[in-house]
Amino acid sequence: MNTQLKKGALEICVLSQLAKGDKYGYELTEVISTEMSIATGTLYPILKRLKDDLYVETYLVESEGGPARKYYHLTEKGRFYQGTLKQEWNTFVAAMNRLMD
């Protein structure tokens, strides 16, 4: 898959996965990589920006046999933002489909 296409889509992928439930970074990478190839560490800059913009918040959970995991939780502001991006994405895809047919 084209890198530029993925770059624009990853933020909405992350937000949409978090809308389904809290996840830690590696878990997000695993889920998203089942549909598209992404390098380890690709999502962390996105998650940091989403946190800085108050779309997500984090909390730590102790794990068995390893360090604590940082979980990401979608805030209400984040839920609204995800819904807005999803609508924009659907409009964009419909326009692209019309242009490509």
XYZ file of N, CA and C in Angstrom:
303
model
N 0.856 -1.183 0.000
C 0.000 0.000 0.000
C 0.899 1.242 0.000
N 0.504 2.225 -0.729
C 1.251 3.472 -0.841
C 1.426 4.146 0.518
N 2.658 4.545 0.810
C 2.988 5.143 2.102
C 2.207 6.427 2.361
N 2.051 7.260 1.356
C 1.333 8.522 1.531
C -0.146 8.291 1.838
N -0.738 7.279 1.230
C -2.132 6.951 1.534
C -2.273 6.508 2.989
N -1.351 5.660 3.433
C -1.390 5.180 4.819
C -1.194 6.313 5.806
N -0.261 7.204 5.513
C 0.057 8.297 6.433
C -1.188 9.125 6.745
N -1.977 9.415 5.740
C -3.180 10.206 5.946
C -4.288 9.457 6.658
N -4.257 8.138 6.597
C -5.341 7.335 7.152
C -5.077 6.825 8.571
N -3.836 6.830 9.009
C -3.501 6.209 10.291
C -4.166 6.886 11.486
N -4.283 8.201 11.464
C -4.899 8.891 12.599
C -6.338 8.428 12.805
N -7.100 8.355 11.740
C -8.494 7.917 11.889
C -8.554 6.433 12.262
N -7.585 5.639 11.803
C -7.534 4.227 12.213
C -7.323 4.115 13.713
N -6.381 4.884 14.241
C -6.090 4.865 15.677
C -7.316 5.308 16.457
N -7.907 6.422 16.069
C -9.087 6.934 16.778
C -10.240 5.937 16.721
N -10.440 5.322 15.580
C -11.549 4.371 15.427
C -11.334 3.123 16.272
N -10.092 2.662 16.376
C -9.813 1.507 17.239
C -10.026 1.868 18.706
N -9.623 3.080 19.094
C -9.823 3.507 20.479
C -11.297 3.750 20.792
N -12.093 4.061 19.782
C -13.539 4.222 19.987
C -14.170 2.892 20.388
N -13.534 1.784 20.003
C -14.020 0.447 20.356
C -13.602 0.035 21.762
N -12.562 0.697 22.295
C -12.088 0.359 23.633
C -10.638 0.773 23.824
N -10.243 0.912 25.075
C -8.884 1.309 25.417
C -7.892 0.251 24.938
N -6.735 0.731 24.462
C -5.684 -0.169 23.987
C -4.330 0.438 24.314
N -3.315 -0.411 24.416
C -1.953 0.080 24.582
C -1.297 0.142 23.203
N -0.186 0.850 23.110
C 0.428 1.145 21.820
C 0.720 -0.062 20.964
N 1.381 -1.062 21.529
C 1.715 -2.249 20.748
C 0.454 -2.974 20.273
N -0.562 -2.987 21.111
C -1.835 -3.618 20.747
C -2.461 -2.905 19.545
N -2.414 -1.574 19.547
C -2.915 -0.810 18.399
C -2.144 -1.162 17.134
N -0.824 -1.251 17.269
C 0.010 -1.601 16.120
C -0.377 -2.970 15.578
N -0.576 -3.923 16.468
C -0.939 -5.282 16.052
C -2.285 -5.301 15.321
N -3.273 -4.614 15.869
C -4.611 -4.609 15.262
C -4.572 -3.950 13.885
N -3.940 -2.796 13.799
C -3.904 -2.066 12.528
C -3.066 -2.810 11.495
N -1.988 -3.459 11.941
C -1.122 -4.162 10.989
C -1.773 -5.425 10.424
N -2.916 -5.847 10.951
C -3.628 -6.973 10.322
C -4.244 -6.545 8.990
N -4.436 -5.236 8.814
C -5.042 -4.720 7.583
C -4.058 -3.986 6.681
N -3.003 -3.426 7.270
C -1.990 -2.721 6.484
C -0.646 -2.836 7.183
N 0.393 -2.862 6.394
C 1.739 -3.004 6.940
C 2.215 -1.672 7.525
N 2.549 -1.697 8.827
C 3.115 -0.509 9.467
C 4.305 -0.936 10.317
N 5.292 -0.073 10.375
C 6.495 -0.366 11.148
C 6.228 -0.149 12.630
N 6.929 -0.912 13.457
C 6.852 -0.723 14.901
C 7.290 0.706 15.221
N 6.538 1.370 16.059
C 6.873 2.737 16.429
C 6.180 3.800 15.594
N 5.534 3.394 14.506
C 4.864 4.342 13.612
C 3.758 5.112 14.324
N 3.031 4.438 15.205
C 1.855 5.054 15.817
C 2.176 5.973 16.987
N 3.354 5.827 17.593
C 3.640 6.605 18.806
C 3.652 8.121 18.583
N 4.188 8.630 17.486
C 4.071 10.082 17.248
C 2.616 10.528 17.092
N 1.801 9.687 16.482
C 0.376 10.008 16.326
C -0.293 10.026 17.699
N -0.002 9.022 18.506
C -0.587 8.956 19.850
C -0.155 10.143 20.707
N 1.089 10.561 20.580
C 1.566 11.720 21.340
C 0.820 12.978 20.923
N 0.658 13.158 19.622
C -0.068 14.337 19.132
C -1.530 14.313 19.577
N -2.154 13.137 19.520
C -3.548 13.023 19.964
C -3.673 13.335 21.451
N -2.673 12.917 22.221
C -2.677 13.219 23.658
C -2.467 14.710 23.886
N -1.523 15.307 23.168
C -1.262 16.748 23.295
C -2.494 17.578 22.944
N -3.291 17.079 21.988
C -4.508 17.777 21.556
C -5.728 17.419 22.402
N -5.511 16.601 23.441
C -6.552 16.196 24.394
C -7.638 15.303 23.785
N -7.288 14.588 22.714
C -8.216 13.628 22.125
C -8.122 12.274 22.828
N -6.968 12.005 23.436
C -6.798 10.784 24.215
C -6.132 11.133 25.541
N -6.328 10.246 26.508
C -5.619 10.336 27.773
C -5.024 8.964 28.040
N -4.050 8.920 28.920
C -3.354 7.661 29.176
C -3.448 7.269 30.646
N -3.254 5.984 30.882
C -3.133 5.464 32.240
C -2.271 4.206 32.171
N -1.618 3.888 33.268
C -0.730 2.725 33.328
C -1.433 1.539 33.970
N -1.148 0.363 33.442
C -1.654 -0.892 34.004
C -0.463 -1.824 34.156
N -0.287 -2.344 35.362
C 0.793 -3.296 35.606
C 0.553 -4.550 34.769
N 1.634 -5.098 34.231
C 1.494 -6.326 33.447
C 2.286 -7.443 34.115
N 1.860 -8.645 33.859
C 2.550 -9.804 34.423
C 3.840 -10.045 33.637
N 4.945 -10.070 34.334
C 6.203 -10.403 33.679
C 6.794 -9.329 32.793
N 6.472 -8.097 33.026
C 7.034 -7.027 32.212
C 6.696 -5.669 32.785
N 7.122 -4.634 32.103
C 6.830 -3.283 32.601
C 5.350 -2.947 32.466
N 4.933 -1.924 33.173
C 3.540 -1.462 33.078
C 3.262 -1.000 31.646
N 2.040 -1.205 31.226
C 1.630 -0.792 29.884
C 0.862 0.516 29.962
N 1.161 1.393 29.008
C 0.440 2.662 28.917
C -0.757 2.467 27.993
N -1.940 2.577 28.555
C -3.167 2.450 27.784
C -3.643 3.824 27.340
N -4.264 3.842 26.177
C -4.824 5.065 25.611
C -6.336 4.973 25.651
N -6.945 6.054 26.102
C -8.398 6.141 26.264
C -8.894 7.362 25.497
N -9.918 7.170 24.681
C -10.497 8.265 23.904
C -11.328 9.165 24.812
N -11.062 10.461 24.777
C -11.841 11.419 25.556
C -13.117 11.768 24.793
N -14.017 12.497 25.437
C -15.233 12.946 24.735
C -14.863 13.815 23.538
N -13.879 14.692 23.734
C -13.393 15.513 22.622
C -12.871 14.620 21.496
N -12.187 13.552 21.872
C -11.666 12.601 20.903
C -12.761 11.852 20.167
N -13.823 11.504 20.892
C -14.960 10.820 20.247
C -15.620 11.722 19.205
N -15.772 12.999 19.546
C -16.355 13.948 18.597
C -15.440 14.094 17.377
N -14.146 14.216 17.624
C -13.160 14.361 16.550
C -13.156 13.131 15.647
N -13.220 11.944 16.249
C -13.248 10.708 15.463
C -14.485 10.671 14.575
N -15.632 11.070 15.117
C -16.858 11.102 14.322
C -16.758 12.069 13.163
N -16.152 13.226 13.406
C -15.968 14.225 12.353
C -15.043 13.691 11.264
N -13.920 13.102 11.678
C -12.981 12.547 10.699
C -13.605 11.417 9.896
N -14.421 10.605 10.556
C -15.075 9.494 9.866
C -16.021 10.016 8.783
N -16.780 11.057 9.098
C -17.668 11.656 8.097
C -16.863 12.236 6.934
N -15.782 12.946 7.258
C -14.934 13.519 6.210
C -14.321 12.422 5.350
N -13.888 11.328 5.997
C -13.301 10.219 5.265
C -14.321 9.611 4.301
N -15.532 9.370 4.774
C -16.564 8.781 3.921
C -16.894 9.685 2.736
N -16.925 10.993 2.958
C -17.160 11.950 1.872
C -16.008 11.890 0.864
N -14.784 11.837 1.384
C -13.597 11.761 0.527
C -13.604 10.481 -0.320
N -13.881 9.350 0.316
C -13.887 8.065 -0.403
C -14.967 8.078 -1.480
N -16.135 8.599 -1.171
C -17.216 8.655 -2.170
C -16.788 9.526 -3.365
N -16.146 10.654 -3.105
C -15.684 11.530 -4.182
C -14.613 10.821 -5.022
N -13.676 10.144 -4.356
C -12.636 9.425 -5.082
C -13.234 8.324 -5.957
N -14.205 7.594 -5.399
C -14.851 6.547 -6.189
C -15.540 7.109 -7.421
N -16.187 8.258 -7.266
C -16.836 8.889 -8.433
C -15.789 9.310 -9.459
N -14.679 9.835 -9.007
C -13.636 10.306 -9.928
C -12.908 9.165 -10.619
N -12.813 8.021 -9.963
C -12.083 6.898 -10.548
C -12.946 6.038 -11.470
N -14.253 6.171 -11.384
C -15.140 5.351 -12.238
C -15.292 5.956 -13.604
